[in-house]
mmCIF file of C-alpha atoms in Angstrom:
data_model
loop_
_atom_site.group_PDB
_atom_site.id
_atom_site.type_symbol
_atom_site.label_atom_id
_atom_site.label_comp_id
_atom_site.label_asym_id
_atom_site.label_seq_id
_atom_site.Cartn_x
_atom_site.Cartn_y
_atom_site.Cartn_z
ATOM 1 C CA MET A 168 77.809 -13.156 38.738
ATOM 2 C CA ILE A 169 74.759 -15.351 38.054
ATOM 3 C CA ALA A 170 75.536 -17.552 35.039
ATOM 4 C CA ILE A 171 72.956 -17.694 32.243
ATOM 5 C CA PRO A 172 71.726 -21.286 31.681
ATOM 6 C CA TYR A 173 73.128 -22.765 28.473
ATOM 7 C CA LEU A 174 69.647 -23.622 27.165
ATOM 8 C CA THR A 175 68.478 -20.024 27.635
ATOM 9 C CA ALA A 176 71.566 -18.628 25.906
ATOM 10 C CA LEU A 177 71.345 -21.160 23.082
ATOM 11 C CA THR A 178 67.660 -20.546 22.324
ATOM 12 C CA THR A 179 68.165 -16.769 22.481
ATOM 13 C CA TYR A 180 71.068 -16.808 20.041
ATOM 14 C CA PHE A 181 69.240 -19.294 17.807
ATOM 15 C CA SER A 182 66.147 -17.059 17.639
ATOM 16 C CA TYR A 183 68.293 -14.010 16.923
ATOM 17 C CA GLY A 184 70.214 -15.894 14.210
ATOM 18 C CA LEU A 185 66.981 -17.147 12.659
ATOM 19 C CA LEU A 186 65.625 -13.614 12.499
ATOM 20 C CA PHE A 187 68.872 -12.444 10.892
ATOM 21 C CA VAL A 188 68.855 -15.225 8.252
ATOM 22 C CA PHE A 189 65.210 -14.701 7.275
ATOM 23 C CA GLY A 190 65.834 -10.951 7.112
ATOM 24 C CA GLN A 191 68.718 -11.491 4.696
ATOM 25 C CA ILE A 192 66.587 -13.823 2.520
ATOM 26 C CA ARG A 193 63.750 -11.301 2.382
ATOM 27 C CA ASP A 194 66.170 -8.527 1.470
ATOM 28 C CA PHE A 195 67.658 -10.664 -1.300
ATOM 29 C CA PHE A 196 64.262 -11.283 -2.911
ATOM 30 C CA ARG A 197 63.307 -7.666 -2.388
ATOM 31 C CA LYS A 198 66.369 -6.469 -4.297
ATOM 32 C CA THR A 199 65.888 -9.092 -7.019
ATOM 33 C CA ILE A 200 62.206 -8.351 -7.674
ATOM 34 C CA ASN A 201 62.313 -4.561 -7.235
ATOM 35 C CA TRP A 202 65.768 -3.816 -8.639
ATOM 36 C CA TRP A 203 64.328 -1.298 -11.119
ATOM 37 C CA ASN A 204 62.238 0.531 -8.516
ATOM 38 C CA THR A 205 64.137 2.694 -6.029
ATOM 39 C CA ASN A 206 62.977 5.353 -3.592
ATOM 40 C CA ASN A 207 66.324 7.169 -3.557
ATOM 41 C CA ARG A 208 66.415 10.576 -5.202
ATOM 42 C CA LYS A 209 68.762 10.853 -8.128
ATOM 43 C CA GLY A 210 72.208 12.015 -7.025
ATOM 44 C CA TYR A 211 71.529 11.373 -3.336
ATOM 45 C CA ALA A 212 72.884 8.555 -1.211
ATOM 46 C CA PRO A 213 70.369 6.507 0.810
ATOM 47 C CA ILE A 214 69.805 7.802 4.347
ATOM 48 C CA CYS A 215 70.346 4.373 5.889
ATOM 49 C CA LEU A 216 72.781 1.872 4.470
ATOM 50 C CA GLY A 217 74.222 -1.528 5.338
ATOM 51 C CA LEU A 218 73.713 -3.346 8.628
ATOM 52 C CA GLU A 219 72.253 -0.283 10.382
ATOM 53 C CA ASP A 220 69.391 -0.153 7.876
ATOM 54 C CA PHE A 221 68.998 -3.940 7.989
ATOM 55 C CA TYR A 222 68.829 -3.988 11.803
ATOM 56 C CA ILE A 223 66.144 -1.274 11.918
ATOM 57 C CA ARG A 224 63.944 -2.848 9.233
ATOM 58 C CA ARG A 225 64.265 -6.560 9.945
ATOM 59 C CA LEU A 226 64.997 -6.798 13.670
ATOM 60 C CA TYR A 227 64.141 -3.663 15.633
ATOM 61 C CA LEU A 228 60.804 -2.866 13.931
ATOM 62 C CA ARG A 229 59.457 -6.300 14.790
ATOM 63 C CA ILE A 230 59.870 -5.713 18.514
ATOM 64 C CA GLN A 231 59.876 -1.913 18.804
ATOM 65 C CA ASP A 232 56.648 -1.948 20.833
ATOM 66 C CA CYS A 233 58.798 -3.256 23.719
ATOM 67 C CA PHE A 234 60.763 0.020 23.789
ATOM 68 C CA GLY A 235 59.827 3.654 24.300
ATOM 69 C CA ARG A 236 56.393 2.781 25.637
ATOM 70 C CA PRO A 237 54.358 5.886 26.556
ATOM 71 C CA ILE A 238 53.039 6.015 30.120
ATOM 72 C CA ALA A 239 50.003 7.841 31.465
ATOM 73 C CA SER A 240 50.809 8.102 35.161
ATOM 74 C CA ALA A 241 53.595 8.906 37.610
ATOM 75 C CA PRO A 242 56.570 6.492 37.374
ATOM 76 C CA ASP A 243 55.709 4.677 40.584
ATOM 77 C CA ALA A 244 56.193 0.969 41.367
ATOM 78 C CA TRP A 245 53.047 0.407 39.263
ATOM 79 C CA PHE A 246 52.072 2.661 36.374
ATOM 80 C CA ASP A 247 49.730 2.916 33.393
ATOM 81 C CA VAL A 248 51.133 2.054 29.961
ATOM 82 C CA VAL A 249 49.334 3.346 26.853
ATOM 83 C CA GLU A 250 48.367 0.528 24.503
ATOM 84 C CA ARG A 251 49.343 0.802 20.805
ATOM 85 C CA TYR A 252 48.612 -1.082 17.597
ATOM 86 C CA SER A 253 50.034 -1.200 14.073
ATOM 87 C CA ASN A 254 48.580 -1.728 10.600
ATOM 88 C CA ASP A 255 51.906 -1.877 8.775
ATOM 89 C CA TYR A 256 53.908 -4.610 10.518
ATOM 90 C CA ASN A 257 55.137 -2.344 13.329
ATOM 91 C CA LYS A 258 56.607 0.335 11.045
ATOM 92 C CA THR A 259 54.350 2.851 12.788
ATOM 93 C CA LEU A 260 52.557 2.478 16.111
ATOM 94 C CA ILE A 261 49.217 4.177 16.780
ATOM 95 C CA ARG A 262 48.180 5.058 20.312
ATOM 96 C CA THR A 263 44.800 4.090 21.692
ATOM 97 C CA ASN A 264 42.803 5.400 24.647
ATOM 98 C CA ASN A 265 43.323 2.134 26.524
ATOM 99 C CA VAL A 266 45.928 1.715 29.254
ATOM 100 C CA SER A 267 47.380 -1.336 30.970
ATOM 101 C CA ARG A 268 48.431 -1.404 34.625
ATOM 102 C CA CYS A 269 52.037 -2.675 34.642
ATOM 103 C CA LEU A 270 54.754 -3.411 37.177
ATOM 104 C CA ASN A 271 57.625 -0.938 36.744
ATOM 105 C CA LEU A 272 60.892 -2.872 36.271
ATOM 106 C CA GLY A 273 62.621 -0.330 34.013
ATOM 107 C CA SER A 274 63.000 2.707 36.241
ATOM 108 C CA TYR A 275 65.626 4.333 38.437
ATOM 109 C CA ASN A 276 62.806 5.134 40.866
ATOM 110 C CA TYR A 277 63.753 2.212 43.125
ATOM 111 C CA LEU A 278 61.900 3.326 46.243
ATOM 112 C CA GLY A 279 59.010 5.229 44.657
ATOM 113 C CA PHE A 280 60.029 8.730 45.825
ATOM 114 C CA ALA A 281 59.486 10.214 42.334
ATOM 115 C CA ALA A 282 55.729 9.598 42.634
ATOM 116 C CA ALA A 283 53.266 11.419 44.871
ATOM 117 C CA ASP A 284 54.192 10.898 48.510
ATOM 118 C CA GLU A 285 52.370 12.228 51.569
ATOM 119 C CA TYR A 286 55.642 13.225 53.244
ATOM 120 C CA CYS A 287 57.854 14.386 50.350
ATOM 121 C CA THR A 288 55.368 15.975 47.921
ATOM 122 C CA PRO A 289 54.069 18.822 50.165
ATOM 123 C CA ARG A 290 57.622 19.768 51.134
ATOM 124 C CA VAL A 291 58.757 19.782 47.507
ATOM 125 C CA ILE A 292 55.864 22.055 46.528
ATOM 126 C CA GLU A 293 56.679 24.369 49.456
ATOM 127 C CA SER A 294 60.328 24.607 48.375
ATOM 128 C CA LEU A 295 59.359 25.292 44.742
ATOM 129 C CA LYS A 296 57.096 28.147 45.806
ATOM 130 C CA LYS A 297 59.758 29.667 48.022
ATOM 131 C CA TYR A 298 62.931 29.113 45.984
ATOM 132 C CA SER A 299 61.595 28.558 42.403
ATOM 133 C CA PRO A 300 62.638 25.560 40.251
ATOM 134 C CA SER A 301 66.051 27.069 39.513
ATOM 135 C CA THR A 302 68.412 29.768 40.764
ATOM 136 C CA CYS A 303 69.267 30.603 37.122
ATOM 137 C CA SER A 304 72.912 30.918 38.088
ATOM 138 C CA SER A 305 75.878 28.722 38.886
ATOM 139 C CA ARG A 306 76.461 28.068 42.561
ATOM 140 C CA LEU A 307 79.704 30.028 42.445
ATOM 141 C CA ASP A 308 78.016 33.162 41.096
ATOM 142 C CA GLY A 309 75.028 33.346 43.415
ATOM 143 C CA GLY A 310 73.256 30.069 42.829
ATOM 144 C CA THR A 311 73.781 28.602 46.304
ATOM 145 C CA THR A 312 70.758 28.574 48.598
ATOM 146 C CA VAL A 313 70.175 27.488 52.173
ATOM 147 C CA LEU A 314 68.792 24.234 50.765
ATOM 148 C CA HIS A 315 72.122 23.398 49.103
ATOM 149 C CA ASN A 316 73.970 23.768 52.400
ATOM 150 C CA GLU A 317 71.347 21.769 54.297
ATOM 151 C CA LEU A 318 71.461 19.010 51.685
ATOM 152 C CA GLU A 319 75.267 18.788 51.801
ATOM 153 C CA GLU A 320 75.241 18.516 55.591
ATOM 154 C CA CYS A 321 72.492 15.889 55.428
ATOM 155 C CA VAL A 322 74.364 13.834 52.795
ATOM 156 C CA ALA A 323 77.611 13.968 54.792
ATOM 157 C CA ARG A 324 75.843 12.701 57.921
ATOM 158 C CA PHE A 325 73.986 10.005 55.987
ATOM 159 C CA VAL A 326 77.065 8.477 54.316
ATOM 160 C CA GLY A 327 79.306 8.947 57.360
ATOM 161 C CA LYS A 328 81.719 11.538 56.010
ATOM 162 C CA PRO A 329 82.754 14.947 57.430
ATOM 163 C CA ALA A 330 81.725 16.929 54.331
ATOM 164 C CA ALA A 331 79.960 16.674 50.981
ATOM 165 C CA ILE A 332 79.354 18.754 47.874
ATOM 166 C CA VAL A 333 76.327 18.314 45.600
ATOM 167 C CA PHE A 334 76.046 18.594 41.816
ATOM 168 C CA GLY A 335 73.061 19.244 39.560
ATOM 169 C CA MET A 336 73.612 16.177 37.384
ATOM 170 C CA GLY A 337 74.633 12.625 38.264
ATOM 171 C CA TYR A 338 76.764 11.996 35.155
ATOM 172 C CA VAL A 339 78.651 15.259 35.652
ATOM 173 C CA THR A 340 79.467 14.350 39.243
ATOM 174 C CA ASN A 341 82.036 11.822 38.013
ATOM 175 C CA SER A 342 83.093 13.486 34.775
ATOM 176 C CA ALA A 343 83.666 16.874 36.450
ATOM 177 C CA ILE A 344 85.243 15.889 39.771
ATOM 178 C CA LEU A 345 87.875 13.457 38.484
ATOM 179 C CA PRO A 346 89.749 16.146 36.481
ATOM 180 C CA VAL A 347 89.776 18.213 39.711
ATOM 181 C CA LEU A 348 91.141 15.413 41.865
ATOM 182 C CA MET A 349 93.635 14.034 39.357
ATOM 183 C CA GLY A 350 96.039 15.493 36.800
ATOM 184 C CA LYS A 351 99.277 14.944 34.964
ATOM 185 C CA GLY A 352 101.644 12.748 36.945
ATOM 186 C CA GLY A 353 98.793 10.904 38.635
ATOM 187 C CA LEU A 354 97.625 7.340 38.069
ATOM 188 C CA ILE A 355 94.000 6.220 37.825
ATOM 189 C CA ILE A 356 93.350 2.485 38.126
ATOM 190 C CA SER A 357 89.793 1.781 37.028
ATOM 191 C CA ASP A 358 87.619 -1.328 37.043
ATOM 192 C CA SER A 359 87.166 -2.558 33.462
ATOM 193 C CA LEU A 360 83.359 -2.283 33.727
ATOM 194 C CA ASN A 361 83.139 1.163 35.319
ATOM 195 C CA HIS A 362 80.447 3.540 34.062
ATOM 196 C CA ASN A 363 81.068 5.809 31.076
ATOM 197 C CA SER A 364 80.972 8.917 33.288
ATOM 198 C CA ILE A 365 84.038 7.590 35.125
ATOM 199 C CA VAL A 366 85.761 6.787 31.828
ATOM 200 C CA ASN A 367 85.173 10.307 30.469
ATOM 201 C CA GLY A 368 86.212 11.931 33.746
ATOM 202 C CA ALA A 369 89.425 9.891 33.850
ATOM 203 C CA ARG A 370 90.250 10.773 30.240
ATOM 204 C CA GLY A 371 89.640 14.463 30.888
ATOM 205 C CA SER A 372 91.912 14.507 33.938
ATOM 206 C CA GLY A 373 95.159 14.098 31.981
ATOM 207 C CA ALA A 374 96.271 11.369 34.379
ATOM 208 C CA THR A 375 97.631 8.009 33.234
ATOM 209 C CA ILE A 376 94.884 5.373 33.159
ATOM 210 C CA ARG A 377 95.245 1.672 33.801
ATOM 211 C CA VAL A 378 92.473 -0.929 33.999
ATOM 212 C CA PHE A 379 92.138 -4.014 36.186
ATOM 213 C CA GLN A 380 89.932 -7.026 35.507
ATOM 214 C CA HIS A 381 86.371 -6.531 36.655
ATOM 215 C CA ASN A 382 85.983 -7.045 40.398
ATOM 216 C CA THR A 383 89.250 -8.992 40.649
ATOM 217 C CA PRO A 384 91.325 -7.808 43.652
ATOM 218 C CA SER A 385 94.254 -10.096 42.773
ATOM 219 C CA HIS A 386 94.643 -8.453 39.354
ATOM 220 C CA LEU A 387 94.308 -5.008 40.930
ATOM 221 C CA GLU A 388 97.246 -5.854 43.176
ATOM 222 C CA GLU A 389 99.285 -6.982 40.155
ATOM 223 C CA VAL A 390 98.570 -3.710 38.335
ATOM 224 C CA LEU A 391 99.391 -1.618 41.416
ATOM 225 C CA ARG A 392 102.648 -3.445 42.055
ATOM 226 C CA GLU A 393 103.725 -3.160 38.421
ATOM 227 C CA GLN A 394 102.849 0.539 38.107
ATOM 228 C CA ILE A 395 104.526 1.497 41.382
ATOM 229 C CA ALA A 396 107.679 -0.335 40.288
ATOM 230 C CA GLU A 397 107.749 1.286 36.833
ATOM 231 C CA GLY A 398 106.653 4.792 37.859
ATOM 232 C CA GLN A 399 105.605 7.479 35.395
ATOM 233 C CA PRO A 400 106.033 6.908 31.640
ATOM 234 C CA ARG A 401 109.438 7.942 30.208
ATOM 235 C CA THR A 402 110.730 9.608 33.403
ATOM 236 C CA HIS A 403 109.992 6.633 35.744
ATOM 237 C CA ARG A 404 109.493 9.100 38.585
ATOM 238 C CA PRO A 405 107.150 8.058 41.414
ATOM 239 C CA TRP A 406 103.472 8.795 40.826
ATOM 240 C CA LYS A 407 102.201 11.979 42.447
ATOM 241 C CA LYS A 408 99.152 10.040 43.621
ATOM 242 C CA ILE A 409 97.305 6.868 42.761
ATOM 243 C CA ILE A 410 93.540 6.456 42.935
ATOM 244 C CA VAL A 411 91.554 3.234 42.496
ATOM 245 C CA ILE A 412 88.005 3.698 41.170
ATOM 246 C CA LEU A 413 85.237 1.133 41.573
ATOM 247 C CA GLU A 414 81.446 0.992 41.793
ATOM 248 C CA GLY A 415 79.351 -0.215 44.722
ATOM 249 C CA ILE A 416 76.894 -2.018 42.441
ATOM 250 C CA TYR A 417 77.845 -2.246 38.780
ATOM 251 C CA SER A 418 74.956 -0.808 36.818
ATOM 252 C CA MET A 419 74.873 -3.281 33.915
ATOM 253 C CA GLU A 420 75.771 -6.444 35.848
ATOM 254 C CA GLY A 421 73.961 -5.777 39.139
ATOM 255 C CA GLU A 422 77.020 -7.177 40.892
ATOM 256 C CA LEU A 423 78.375 -6.036 44.268
ATOM 257 C CA CYS A 424 81.990 -4.906 44.394
ATOM 258 C CA LYS A 425 84.517 -6.750 46.549
ATOM 259 C CA LEU A 426 85.058 -3.664 48.659
ATOM 260 C CA PRO A 427 86.806 -5.104 51.766
ATOM 261 C CA GLU A 428 89.455 -6.887 49.671
ATOM 262 C CA ILE A 429 90.060 -3.859 47.437
ATOM 263 C CA ILE A 430 90.374 -1.490 50.403
ATOM 264 C CA SER A 431 92.889 -3.844 51.995
ATOM 265 C CA ILE A 432 95.020 -3.732 48.823
ATOM 266 C CA CYS A 433 94.733 0.059 48.545
ATOM 267 C CA LYS A 434 95.911 0.448 52.141
ATOM 268 C CA LYS A 435 98.831 -1.895 51.487
ATOM 269 C CA TYR A 436 100.054 0.174 48.522
ATOM 270 C CA LYS A 437 98.911 3.564 49.895
ATOM 271 C CA ALA A 438 96.477 4.276 47.069
ATOM 272 C CA TYR A 439 93.334 6.400 47.392
ATOM 273 C CA THR A 440 89.918 4.720 46.994
ATOM 274 C CA TYR A 441 87.101 6.297 44.981
ATOM 275 C CA LEU A 442 83.741 4.534 45.424
ATOM 276 C CA ASP A 443 80.875 5.214 43.004
ATOM 277 C CA GLU A 444 77.592 4.388 44.764
ATOM 278 C CA ALA A 445 75.198 5.654 42.103
ATOM 279 C CA HIS A 446 73.266 2.368 42.165
ATOM 280 C CA SER A 447 73.901 1.223 45.725
ATOM 281 C CA ILE A 448 73.249 4.249 47.937
ATOM 282 C CA GLY A 449 69.728 4.127 49.333
ATOM 283 C CA ALA A 450 69.167 0.657 47.908
ATOM 284 C CA VAL A 451 71.353 -1.665 50.016
ATOM 285 C CA GLY A 452 72.390 -1.801 53.639
ATOM 286 C CA LYS A 453 70.213 -2.058 56.743
ATOM 287 C CA THR A 454 69.382 1.667 56.663
ATOM 288 C CA GLY A 455 70.114 2.255 52.959
ATOM 289 C CA ARG A 456 73.603 3.664 53.477
ATOM 290 C CA GLY A 457 75.134 1.630 50.663
ATOM 291 C CA VAL A 458 77.747 -1.083 50.307
ATOM 292 C CA CYS A 459 79.883 0.097 53.239
ATOM 293 C CA GLU A 460 77.012 -0.603 55.599
ATOM 294 C CA LEU A 461 76.094 -3.818 53.787
ATOM 295 C CA LEU A 462 79.628 -5.241 53.808
ATOM 296 C CA GLY A 463 80.670 -3.881 57.203
ATOM 297 C CA VAL A 464 83.302 -1.465 55.867
ATOM 298 C CA ASP A 465 84.231 1.663 57.831
ATOM 299 C CA THR A 466 83.529 4.717 55.652
ATOM 300 C CA ALA A 467 86.753 6.254 56.974
ATOM 301 C CA ASP A 468 88.609 3.680 54.857
ATOM 302 C CA VAL A 469 87.024 5.028 51.651
ATOM 303 C CA ASP A 470 88.643 8.326 50.668
ATOM 304 C CA ILE A 471 86.057 9.593 48.178
ATOM 305 C CA MET A 472 82.404 8.506 48.136
ATOM 306 C CA MET A 473 80.274 9.409 45.141
ATOM 307 C CA GLY A 474 76.556 8.888 44.705
ATOM 308 C CA THR A 475 73.527 10.182 42.841
ATOM 309 C CA PHE A 476 69.992 11.249 43.732
ATOM 310 C CA THR A 477 68.600 9.995 40.426
ATOM 311 C CA LYS A 478 68.026 6.368 41.450
ATOM 312 C CA SER A 479 66.923 5.404 44.956
ATOM 313 C CA PHE A 480 66.041 8.974 45.921
ATOM 314 C CA GLY A 481 63.905 9.646 42.833
ATOM 315 C CA SER A 482 65.361 13.103 42.168
ATOM 316 C CA CYS A 483 68.276 14.535 40.162
ATOM 317 C CA GLY A 484 71.929 15.386 40.726
ATOM 318 C CA GLY A 485 74.733 13.747 42.642
ATOM 319 C CA TYR A 486 77.229 14.233 45.462
ATOM 320 C CA ILE A 487 80.872 13.776 46.402
ATOM 321 C CA ALA A 488 81.640 13.090 50.077
ATOM 322 C CA GLY A 489 85.001 12.997 51.862
ATOM 323 C CA SER A 490 87.046 14.834 54.446
ATOM 324 C CA LYS A 491 86.845 18.630 54.562
ATOM 325 C CA VAL A 492 90.468 18.953 53.494
ATOM 326 C CA CYS A 493 90.608 16.158 50.915
ATOM 327 C CA TYR A 494 89.871 18.456 47.980
ATOM 328 C CA PHE A 495 92.864 20.620 48.860
ATOM 329 C CA ALA A 496 95.060 17.637 49.675
ATOM 330 C CA PHE A 497 94.498 16.236 46.212
#
């Protein structure tokens, strides 16, 4: 990871600490001068109390114009931000009719497909007219269309896997599929900085969960060796299956996984590999096919490949790709 310069870290923490100290001093004088005047109704506790209330009043309100900024255009690479002003020290923000043209650095729309596009937009409108925005039914009960099947075949070809299945929500792709793939008697070994959707999916599976140090293949090998030697809790029977879960690009750190080294370890100990490419598919690699293409890894060495359409592809939903029989094998 890129290390933050000490001067930058020091000045940031100093500014934050200064804001905290001055906020505490102002609160002290506020309580001292206005101790007899309270806005709380008799018999009712205050809505906000303690550090939460302090943070909102003294820290967040001062910089809240940086967050939740209304936009007045499509979320393209550049977009129009509505200007606001305040007459009460940022407690309330009032919109104006003025807009500022800004560079979009806070969007999942990496490649601009969510905005108007001469190729994509007409085809999307055509599909909406023909199929409607929703099937109003689950795929199992009559919600599968020709488009679903075409998309799954297209995804499988794109990522280099025999088959794929698509989901309507990116978060659910992880949290719903992991309980299907894993269960009691199985072992999930997860990177310590994996996304919350993976954490919730692993917890819901009923499998035993172990964590290895972020992006550290040597520690992964230690955990695998130890768990294989010990076996299942109490009974010490061999694990029914072991799956190692990692991300292609870690969403909060922006760091590439050490995929070749981790795959080598998984092969050595005969563990399955589950690769989450929510932030890497479409964004890295010569043709946008993710970290496998970028790092020269054969997709056949990755057992389960997960990705979403909500980032690079500017849409919604996600996919799971693997062999046609892997779902039954698990």
